Short mmCIF file of C-alpha atoms in Angstrom, two decimals:
data_model
loop_
_atom_site.label_atom_id
_atom_site.label_comp_id
_atom_site.label_asym_id
_atom_site.label_seq_id
_atom_site.Cartn_x
_atom_site.Cartn_y
_atom_site.Cartn_z
CA MET A 11 0.00 0.00 0.00
CA SER A 12 1.36 3.42 -0.78
CA LEU A 13 1.86 6.13 1.63
CA GLN A 14 -0.61 8.21 -0.23
CA THR A 15 -3.13 5.73 0.45
CA ALA A 16 -2.06 5.41 3.89
CA MET A 17 -2.71 8.90 4.46
CA SER A 18 -6.34 8.49 3.23
CA LYS A 19 -6.69 6.06 5.90
CA ILE A 20 -6.04 8.61 8.67
CA ASP A 21 -8.80 10.74 9.95
CA LEU A 22 -8.68 14.32 11.07
CA THR A 23 -7.57 13.56 14.47
CA GLY A 24 -4.46 11.91 13.20
CA HIS A 25 -5.52 8.07 14.00
CA ASP A 26 -5.83 5.17 11.79
CA LYS A 27 -9.22 4.28 10.77
CA LYS A 28 -9.01 0.56 11.51
CA ASP A 29 -12.62 -0.27 10.13
CA CYS A 30 -11.42 1.08 6.86
CA THR A 31 -8.13 -0.65 6.46
CA PRO A 32 -8.20 -2.88 3.60
CA SER A 33 -6.57 -6.58 3.87
CA LEU A 34 -3.11 -6.62 2.41
CA PRO A 35 -2.28 -9.09 -0.40
CA SER A 36 -1.33 -12.52 0.85
CA LEU A 37 2.26 -11.89 0.58
CA SER A 38 5.15 -12.37 3.15
CA ALA A 39 6.60 -9.07 4.56
CA GLN A 40 9.85 -9.66 2.78
CA ASP A 41 8.16 -10.46 -0.57
CA ALA A 42 6.01 -7.16 -0.40
CA LEU A 43 8.69 -5.22 0.63
CA GLU A 44 11.05 -6.42 -2.40
CA GLN A 45 8.01 -5.69 -4.89
CA GLY A 46 7.46 -2.14 -3.60
CA LYS A 47 4.41 -2.81 -1.75
CA ILE A 48 4.93 -0.63 1.30
CA ARG A 49 2.85 -0.43 4.39
CA MET A 50 4.02 1.98 6.98
CA VAL A 51 2.34 2.32 10.57
CA PRO A 52 3.00 5.53 12.59
CA ILE A 53 5.10 5.31 15.61
CA GLY A 54 3.32 8.06 17.17
CA TYR A 55 1.58 11.26 16.73
CA ILE A 56 2.64 14.72 17.39
CA SER A 57 1.23 16.89 20.29
CA SER A 58 2.15 20.34 19.21
CA CYS A 59 1.78 24.16 20.12
CA PHE A 60 0.64 24.41 16.43
CA SER A 61 -3.01 23.23 16.23
CA MET A 62 -3.83 24.23 12.47
CA LYS A 63 -1.89 25.01 9.33
CA ASN A 64 -2.44 28.62 9.24
CA GLY A 65 0.77 30.09 10.97
CA THR A 66 2.52 26.79 11.62
CA PRO A 67 6.45 27.74 10.46
CA ARG A 68 7.46 26.32 7.18
CA GLN A 69 10.76 25.24 8.59
CA PRO A 70 11.82 24.37 12.22
CA THR A 71 14.42 27.19 12.40
CA ILE A 72 11.84 29.80 11.92
CA CYS A 73 10.49 29.38 15.26
CA GLY A 74 13.17 27.86 17.77
CA THR A 75 10.50 28.49 21.06
CA SER A 76 8.13 26.18 19.41
CA ARG A 77 7.44 23.09 21.41
CA ALA A 78 6.08 19.74 20.84
CA GLN A 79 5.68 16.00 22.52
CA LEU A 80 6.01 12.61 20.73
CA GLN A 81 4.68 9.65 22.62
CA ILE A 82 5.62 6.22 21.29
CA GLN A 83 2.58 3.99 20.75
CA GLN A 84 2.13 0.67 22.55
CA SER A 85 0.98 -0.81 19.46
CA VAL A 86 4.57 -0.56 17.77
CA PHE A 87 6.41 -1.70 20.92
CA ASN A 88 5.20 -3.43 24.12
CA ASN A 89 7.68 -1.60 26.09
CA PRO A 90 8.00 1.90 24.06
CA GLU A 91 10.39 3.49 26.43
CA HIS A 92 12.89 0.55 25.82
CA ALA A 93 13.28 1.90 21.92
CA LEU A 94 14.45 5.26 23.48
CA VAL A 95 17.23 4.11 25.67
CA GLY A 96 20.26 5.88 24.53
CA LEU A 97 18.43 8.53 22.56
CA GLU A 98 19.06 10.94 25.50
CA GLN A 99 22.63 11.19 24.71
CA TYR A 100 21.80 13.35 21.83
CA SER A 101 20.72 17.01 21.47
CA HIS A 102 18.85 16.79 17.92
CA VAL A 103 16.73 14.22 16.14
CA TRP A 104 15.55 13.88 12.82
CA ILE A 105 11.82 13.41 12.79
CA ILE A 106 10.37 11.80 9.47
CA PHE A 107 6.55 12.46 9.24
CA LEU A 108 3.65 12.46 6.89
CA PHE A 109 1.91 15.74 5.72
CA HIS A 110 -1.73 14.64 6.61
CA LYS A 111 -3.19 17.87 6.23
CA ASN A 112 -2.42 18.78 2.63
CA GLY A 113 -6.13 19.01 1.64
CA HIS A 114 -5.70 17.05 -1.37
CA LEU A 115 -3.46 14.31 -2.45
CA SER A 116 -2.58 15.78 -5.94
CA TYR A 117 0.87 17.17 -6.69
CA LYS A 118 2.56 18.54 -9.79
CA ALA A 119 6.18 18.46 -11.07
CA LYS A 120 6.49 22.18 -10.51
CA VAL A 121 5.77 24.27 -7.29
CA LYS A 122 5.63 27.96 -6.15
CA PRO A 123 7.64 28.25 -3.03
CA PRO A 124 6.48 31.29 -1.09
CA ARG A 125 9.96 32.76 -0.82
CA LEU A 126 9.95 32.72 -4.63
CA ASN A 127 7.04 34.97 -4.40
CA GLY A 128 5.21 33.01 -7.43
CA GLN A 129 8.25 31.63 -9.72
CA ARG A 130 8.05 28.04 -10.20
CA VAL A 131 10.81 25.59 -9.80
CA GLY A 132 10.86 21.48 -9.58
CA VAL A 133 9.13 20.02 -6.69
CA TYR A 134 12.32 18.14 -5.74
CA SER A 135 14.24 21.44 -5.38
CA THR A 136 11.98 22.61 -2.71
CA ARG A 137 10.45 21.56 0.85
CA SER A 138 6.76 21.36 -0.37
CA PRO A 139 4.46 19.38 1.23
CA HIS A 140 2.67 18.59 -2.21
CA ARG A 141 4.89 15.79 -3.23
CA PRO A 142 4.06 12.15 -4.62
CA ASN A 143 4.59 10.51 -1.18
CA SER A 144 3.94 13.58 1.37
CA LEU A 145 6.98 12.77 3.44
CA GLY A 146 8.54 15.57 5.69
CA LEU A 147 11.66 15.83 7.54
CA THR A 148 12.32 17.95 10.54
CA LEU A 149 15.38 18.44 12.64
CA ALA A 150 14.13 19.06 16.11
CA LYS A 151 15.79 19.67 19.50
CA LEU A 152 15.59 17.13 21.99
CA ASP A 153 14.85 18.96 25.21
CA THR A 154 14.06 15.85 27.23
CA ILE A 155 12.84 12.20 27.49
CA GLN A 156 10.23 11.12 29.97
CA GLY A 157 9.23 7.45 29.85
CA ASP A 158 7.82 6.79 26.29
CA THR A 159 7.54 10.60 25.51
CA LEU A 160 9.96 12.67 23.59
CA HIS A 161 10.00 16.46 24.60
CA LEU A 162 10.84 18.59 21.37
CA SER A 163 11.43 22.12 20.34
CA GLY A 164 12.18 24.07 17.47
CA ILE A 165 9.47 22.21 15.46
CA ASP A 166 7.51 23.03 12.43
CA MET A 167 4.76 20.18 12.65
CA ILE A 168 0.90 20.64 13.62
CA ALA A 169 -0.98 18.57 16.18
CA GLY A 170 -1.96 15.18 15.11
CA THR A 171 1.04 14.67 12.76
CA PRO A 172 1.70 10.95 12.13
CA VAL A 173 5.71 10.32 12.75
CA LEU A 174 7.07 7.28 10.88
CA ASP A 175 10.48 7.33 12.27
CA ILE A 176 13.08 8.96 14.76
CA LYS A 177 16.84 9.07 13.95
CA PRO A 178 19.56 10.67 16.03
CA TYR A 179 21.41 13.67 14.30
CA ILE A 180 25.11 13.01 14.07
CA PRO A 181 27.15 16.07 12.65
CA GLU A 182 29.96 13.71 11.78
CA TYR A 183 27.55 11.77 9.60
CA ASP A 184 24.97 14.29 8.68
CA SER A 185 26.73 17.60 8.15
CA PRO A 186 29.43 17.77 5.04
CA HIS A 187 30.83 20.87 6.99
CA THR A 188 31.46 18.80 10.04
CA ARG A 189 32.99 16.15 8.13
CA ARG A 190 35.29 18.31 6.18
CA VAL A 191 36.44 19.86 9.14
CA LEU A 192 37.11 16.48 11.07
CA ASP A 193 39.00 15.16 7.85
CA SER A 194 41.20 18.18 7.80
CA GLN A 195 41.85 17.79 11.56
CA GLN A 196 42.85 14.15 11.43
CA HIS A 197 45.10 14.72 8.36
CA GLU A 198 47.07 17.61 10.41
CA SER A 199 47.19 15.29 13.41
CA ASN A 200 48.49 12.51 11.28
CA ARG A 201 51.26 14.97 9.81
CA ASP A 202 52.21 15.89 13.53
CA LEU A 203 52.39 12.27 14.91
CA PRO A 204 55.22 10.20 13.08
CA THR A 205 54.74 6.58 13.83
CA VAL A 206 57.19 3.75 14.49
CA SER A 207 56.69 0.05 13.99
CA GLU A 208 57.07 -1.90 17.35
CA ASN A 209 57.52 -5.63 18.12
CA LYS A 210 55.27 -6.95 21.14
CA GLU A 211 58.02 -6.89 23.22
CA THR A 212 60.47 -4.06 22.05
CA SER A 213 61.28 -1.55 19.25
CA SER A 214 64.61 -0.12 18.48
CA LEU A 215 65.88 2.83 16.56
CA ASN A 216 69.43 1.60 14.80
CA PHE A 217 72.22 3.96 13.91
CA ASP A 218 75.62 3.44 12.17
CA PRO A 219 77.98 2.17 14.90
CA ASP A 220 80.53 4.43 13.42
CA GLN A 221 78.67 7.32 14.49
CA ASP A 222 79.02 8.70 18.00
CA ALA A 223 75.10 9.25 18.59
CA GLN A 224 72.22 6.86 19.25
CA LEU A 225 68.65 6.86 19.73
CA LYS A 226 67.03 4.36 22.04
CA LEU A 227 63.49 3.07 22.46
CA GLU A 228 63.36 2.15 25.99
CA ASP A 229 60.44 0.05 27.23
CA SER A 230 59.55 0.67 31.09
CA ARG A 231 57.24 -2.12 31.93
CA ASN A 232 56.50 -0.50 35.32
CA ASP A 233 55.26 2.79 33.53
CA LYS A 234 52.36 2.97 31.40
CA ASP A 235 53.59 5.77 29.48
CA GLU A 236 56.11 4.81 26.69
CA GLY A 237 58.38 7.39 24.95
CA LEU A 238 61.36 7.73 23.05
CA TYR A 239 64.50 9.53 24.50
CA LEU A 240 67.26 10.80 22.61
CA ARG A 241 70.70 10.71 23.89
CA GLY A 242 73.49 12.46 22.16
CA LYS A 243 73.84 14.56 19.01
CA SER A 244 72.91 12.77 15.77
CA GLU A 245 74.91 13.56 12.67
CA THR A 246 73.72 10.47 10.49
CA CYS A 247 70.71 9.09 8.94
CA LEU A 248 67.84 7.53 10.97
CA SER A 249 66.73 4.24 10.14
CA LEU A 250 63.53 3.13 11.89
CA THR A 251 63.47 -0.98 12.04
CA HIS A 252 61.52 -3.77 13.56
CA SER A 253 61.10 -7.36 13.56
CA GLN A 254 59.12 -9.29 11.11
CA THR A 255 56.23 -9.84 13.44
CA ALA A 256 56.01 -6.30 14.28
CA GLY A 257 52.44 -4.75 13.88
CA ALA A 258 51.83 -2.32 16.37
CA GLN A 259 52.31 1.50 16.36
CA LEU A 260 53.48 3.87 18.76
CA PHE A 261 52.94 7.54 18.92
CA LEU A 262 55.93 9.61 19.79
CA PRO A 263 55.81 12.62 22.21
CA ARG A 264 55.76 15.93 20.96
CA GLU A 265 59.24 16.79 22.08
CA THR A 266 60.60 13.38 20.15
CA VAL A 267 58.68 14.65 17.19
CA SER A 268 60.30 18.02 16.91
CA LEU A 269 63.59 16.35 17.30
CA LEU A 270 62.90 13.70 14.68
CA LYS A 271 62.05 16.49 12.25
CA GLU A 272 65.50 18.21 12.89
CA VAL A 273 67.17 15.02 12.24
CA GLU A 274 65.02 14.37 9.07
CA SER A 275 65.77 17.82 7.86
CA PHE A 276 69.48 17.25 8.32
CA VAL A 277 69.74 14.03 6.60
CA ASN A 278 67.57 15.55 3.59
CA LYS A 279 70.48 18.00 2.96
CA ASP A 280 72.58 15.04 1.72
CA GLU A 281 70.78 14.31 -1.86
CA THR A 282 73.34 11.44 -2.68
CA SER A 283 71.74 9.41 0.11
CA PRO A 284 68.87 7.26 -0.34
CA PRO A 285 66.00 6.99 2.30
CA ASP A 286 67.48 3.75 3.61
CA CYS A 287 71.07 5.13 3.68
CA LYS A 288 72.48 1.79 2.35
CA SER A 289 75.08 3.43 0.27
CA LYS A 290 76.90 5.19 3.51
CA ASN A 291 75.72 3.39 6.30
CA ARG A 292 75.55 -0.38 7.61
CA VAL A 293 72.64 -1.74 9.46
CA SER A 294 72.41 -5.00 11.59
CA ASP A 295 71.84 -7.81 9.36
CA ASN A 296 69.37 -9.40 12.04
CA VAL A 297 66.45 -6.92 11.35
CA LYS A 298 64.48 -5.98 8.55
CA THR A 299 64.85 -2.29 7.44
CA GLU A 300 62.19 -0.03 6.06
CA PRO A 301 62.23 3.64 4.98
CA PRO A 302 61.17 6.00 7.58
CA ALA A 303 57.41 6.50 7.65
CA LEU A 304 57.37 9.73 9.62
CA ILE A 305 53.88 10.99 7.94
CA MET A 306 50.87 8.57 7.22
CA ASP A 307 48.59 9.90 4.69
CA TRP A 308 44.99 10.07 6.01
CA PRO A 309 42.33 9.65 3.16
CA CYS A 310 40.39 12.90 3.14
CA TYR A 311 36.89 12.27 1.22
CA ASP A 312 35.50 15.77 1.51
CA GLY A 313 38.47 17.74 1.13
CA ASP A 314 37.60 19.20 -2.08
CA SER A 315 33.75 19.28 -1.58
CA SER A 316 31.41 21.96 -0.69
CA THR A 317 27.87 22.45 -0.06
CA THR A 318 25.85 24.74 -2.32
CA ILE A 319 22.14 25.82 -2.29
CA ALA A 320 19.97 27.70 -4.46
CA ASP A 321 20.50 31.50 -4.25
CA TRP A 322 16.97 32.29 -3.41
CA ILE A 323 17.19 30.33 0.06
CA ARG A 324 19.72 32.62 1.32
CA GLU A 325 18.43 35.59 -0.51
CA PRO A 326 14.90 35.09 -0.92
CA LEU A 327 12.36 37.45 -3.16
CA VAL A 328 10.28 38.06 0.09
CA SER A 329 11.95 39.88 2.67
CA SER A 330 11.61 39.26 6.35
CA LEU A 331 9.09 41.55 8.54
CA ASP A 332 9.26 43.52 11.49
CA VAL A 333 7.09 42.53 14.00
CA HIS A 334 5.24 44.95 16.40
CA PHE A 335 2.71 44.24 19.38
CA THR A 336 -0.13 46.94 20.02
CA PRO A 337 -0.10 47.83 23.93
CA ASN A 338 -3.14 45.85 24.24
CA ALA A 339 -1.86 42.77 22.56
CA GLN A 340 1.16 43.24 24.85
CA LYS A 341 -1.21 43.22 28.01
CA GLN A 342 -3.11 40.32 26.71
CA LEU A 343 -0.17 38.14 26.25
CA GLU A 344 1.19 38.71 29.71
CA GLU A 345 -1.91 37.44 31.12
CA PHE A 346 -1.16 33.75 29.95
CA LEU A 347 0.43 31.72 32.73
CA PRO A 348 3.55 29.27 31.72
CA ALA A 349 2.75 25.77 31.35
CA HIS A 350 4.67 24.52 34.14
CA LEU A 351 3.41 27.07 36.69
CA SER A 352 1.00 25.60 39.22
CA GLU A 353 -1.93 27.71 40.21
CA PRO A 354 -5.24 27.23 42.00
CA SER A 355 -7.73 25.08 39.45
CA ASP A 356 -10.11 28.07 39.81
CA CYS A 357 -7.70 30.77 38.49
CA GLU A 358 -9.36 32.36 35.60
CA LYS A 359 -6.15 33.26 33.86
CA PRO A 360 -5.51 31.55 30.63
CA ARG A 361 -2.54 28.84 30.60
CA PHE A 362 -0.20 27.89 27.97
CA LYS A 363 0.07 24.06 27.51
CA PHE A 364 3.48 24.10 25.79
CA LEU A 365 5.24 27.34 25.95
CA ARG A 366 6.78 28.31 29.39
CA SER A 367 6.45 31.96 29.44
CA PRO A 368 4.65 34.95 27.76
CA GLU A 369 8.38 36.17 26.66
CA GLU A 370 8.78 32.73 25.09
CA ALA A 371 5.18 33.16 23.50
CA ALA A 372 6.19 36.53 21.93
CA ALA A 373 9.33 35.37 20.55
CA ALA A 374 7.52 32.53 18.82
CA ILE A 375 4.97 34.96 17.55
CA ARG A 376 7.68 37.30 16.00
CA GLY A 377 9.38 34.27 14.45
CA VAL A 378 6.12 33.10 12.73
CA LEU A 379 5.26 36.42 11.56
CA SER A 380 8.68 37.66 10.61
CA ALA A 381 8.90 34.89 7.89
CA ASP A 382 5.54 36.11 6.60
CA PRO A 383 3.28 32.87 6.75
CA ARG A 384 0.95 33.98 4.21
CA SER A 385 0.48 32.16 0.99
CA VAL A 386 1.61 33.79 -2.41
CA TYR A 387 -2.14 34.60 -3.27
CA ARG A 388 -3.07 36.11 0.20
CA ARG A 389 0.41 38.20 -0.14
CA THR A 390 -0.24 39.47 -3.45
CA ARG A 391 -3.96 39.20 -4.59
CA CYS A 392 -6.19 39.01 -1.33
CA ARG A 393 -7.62 42.23 0.04
CA ASP A 394 -7.94 40.72 3.56
CA ARG A 395 -5.56 42.43 5.65
CA LEU A 396 -6.43 40.38 8.83
CA PHE A 397 -4.44 37.27 9.53
CA PHE A 398 -5.37 34.73 12.19
CA PHE A 399 -3.48 31.75 13.82
CA THR A 400 -3.33 29.83 16.86
CA LEU A 401 -0.14 29.23 19.08
CA ASP A 402 -0.59 27.07 22.01
CA THR A 403 -3.83 28.13 23.65
CA ALA A 404 -3.88 31.55 22.25
CA ASP A 405 -5.81 32.82 19.33
CA ILE A 406 -3.46 35.70 17.56
CA THR A 407 -4.98 38.53 15.32
CA CYS A 408 -2.60 40.53 13.22
CA TRP A 409 -2.39 42.49 10.26
CA PHE A 410 0.48 43.06 7.61
CA GLY A 411 1.54 46.38 6.37
CA GLN A 412 4.40 47.13 3.90
CA GLY A 413 7.45 45.52 5.48
CA PHE A 414 5.89 44.66 8.79
CA ALA A 415 3.15 42.88 10.79
CA GLU A 416 1.56 44.18 13.86
CA VAL A 417 -0.40 41.95 16.37
CA LEU A 418 -3.58 43.33 17.42
CA GLN A 419 -4.93 40.85 19.91
CA VAL A 420 -3.90 37.71 21.72
CA ARG A 421 -7.01 35.82 23.27
CA PRO A 422 -7.53 32.53 24.82
CA ALA A 423 -8.08 29.92 22.06
CA GLY A 424 -11.89 29.74 21.07
CA SER A 425 -12.56 33.19 22.02
CA GLN A 426 -14.63 35.22 19.43
CA ARG A 427 -12.49 36.92 16.77
CA PRO A 428 -12.81 40.56 16.32
CA LYS A 429 -14.45 42.11 13.38
CA ASP A 430 -12.14 43.78 10.57
CA PRO A 431 -11.19 47.35 11.90
CA PHE A 432 -10.19 48.45 8.72
#
């Protein structure tokens, strides 16, 4: 069953209509998967401070103070909390979900992103919800985990959103910039840390016996820290040797690294001497010689790569808006009680369910309105200057002017909306 078909089985509350689910063909799960007959079951449904599409941010970075909860269903795991063990070690998670409020299941090859103000581009070059499988992807901040419930912030999903999967965000895997930096650091680290081959019992640095200086590798069994100690002054070529059974590697202390580089620089002045110094120096016959391997090249997979994005992402045709509150709207917002504050049940003041303070609510409102949540049609053709949206338990009324948005009223959800004052 396709994802589109699965979406049609989800009612307005976001829960599966079990009495309408058709029976699957008589195929094993593996055979069905190999034939592309996909059936996905939501692992849970989002409980969000956004209850409707209007005013919901188009991207999670727009409103960092937005909050949501995701409870893993027992129908997926007998012990849902077990599936979350270890996830608390991560600060962010990927949420893979379905756009269940598209309003229709049709889609087109080209769409009009709001930031392009009416220009068309291919659907796969955008984050448009109107796509063949209606899949959404959000990077959310993981605030905490309580039992089988994830508490999230910085989200762009409305209440009732079916979630298909959760994955931890790992910059070393998911961020090309981080991978590039780590590769560069590792490459530089290997240039600064020469290695010498070591026998299980001992390693040695052999010099020409005719010279008056030696380097010795001393193995102190009573001390966990092993190092190289330089005795005397060297005026000869350095040969790093080991037995045929050598396999381990020893990283040298910083002081030794610096000294070895000086020795190498001195040796390299003699262009007639090959790396193993056979033409001028004698090496013990009972050991196998190798050219010095002071630098080990580390593969840098992303060294020449860089991330690029469309110009209209960083420089959209629609500018950000300034957001203002009328004194009345500011006063109404300050009357709301934080979600975590305990007050007598007979208190008549409105209370947030997710947001933790009026200041956090004000920041969320500014985030939503500064990105201009209106559609291209409402922005360019609609004469209605008022705009309504719901944030947590508050109904917001505002209007848009040239380059700004002004909040007119903040009332408890369900209150009667004001008439158009214009």
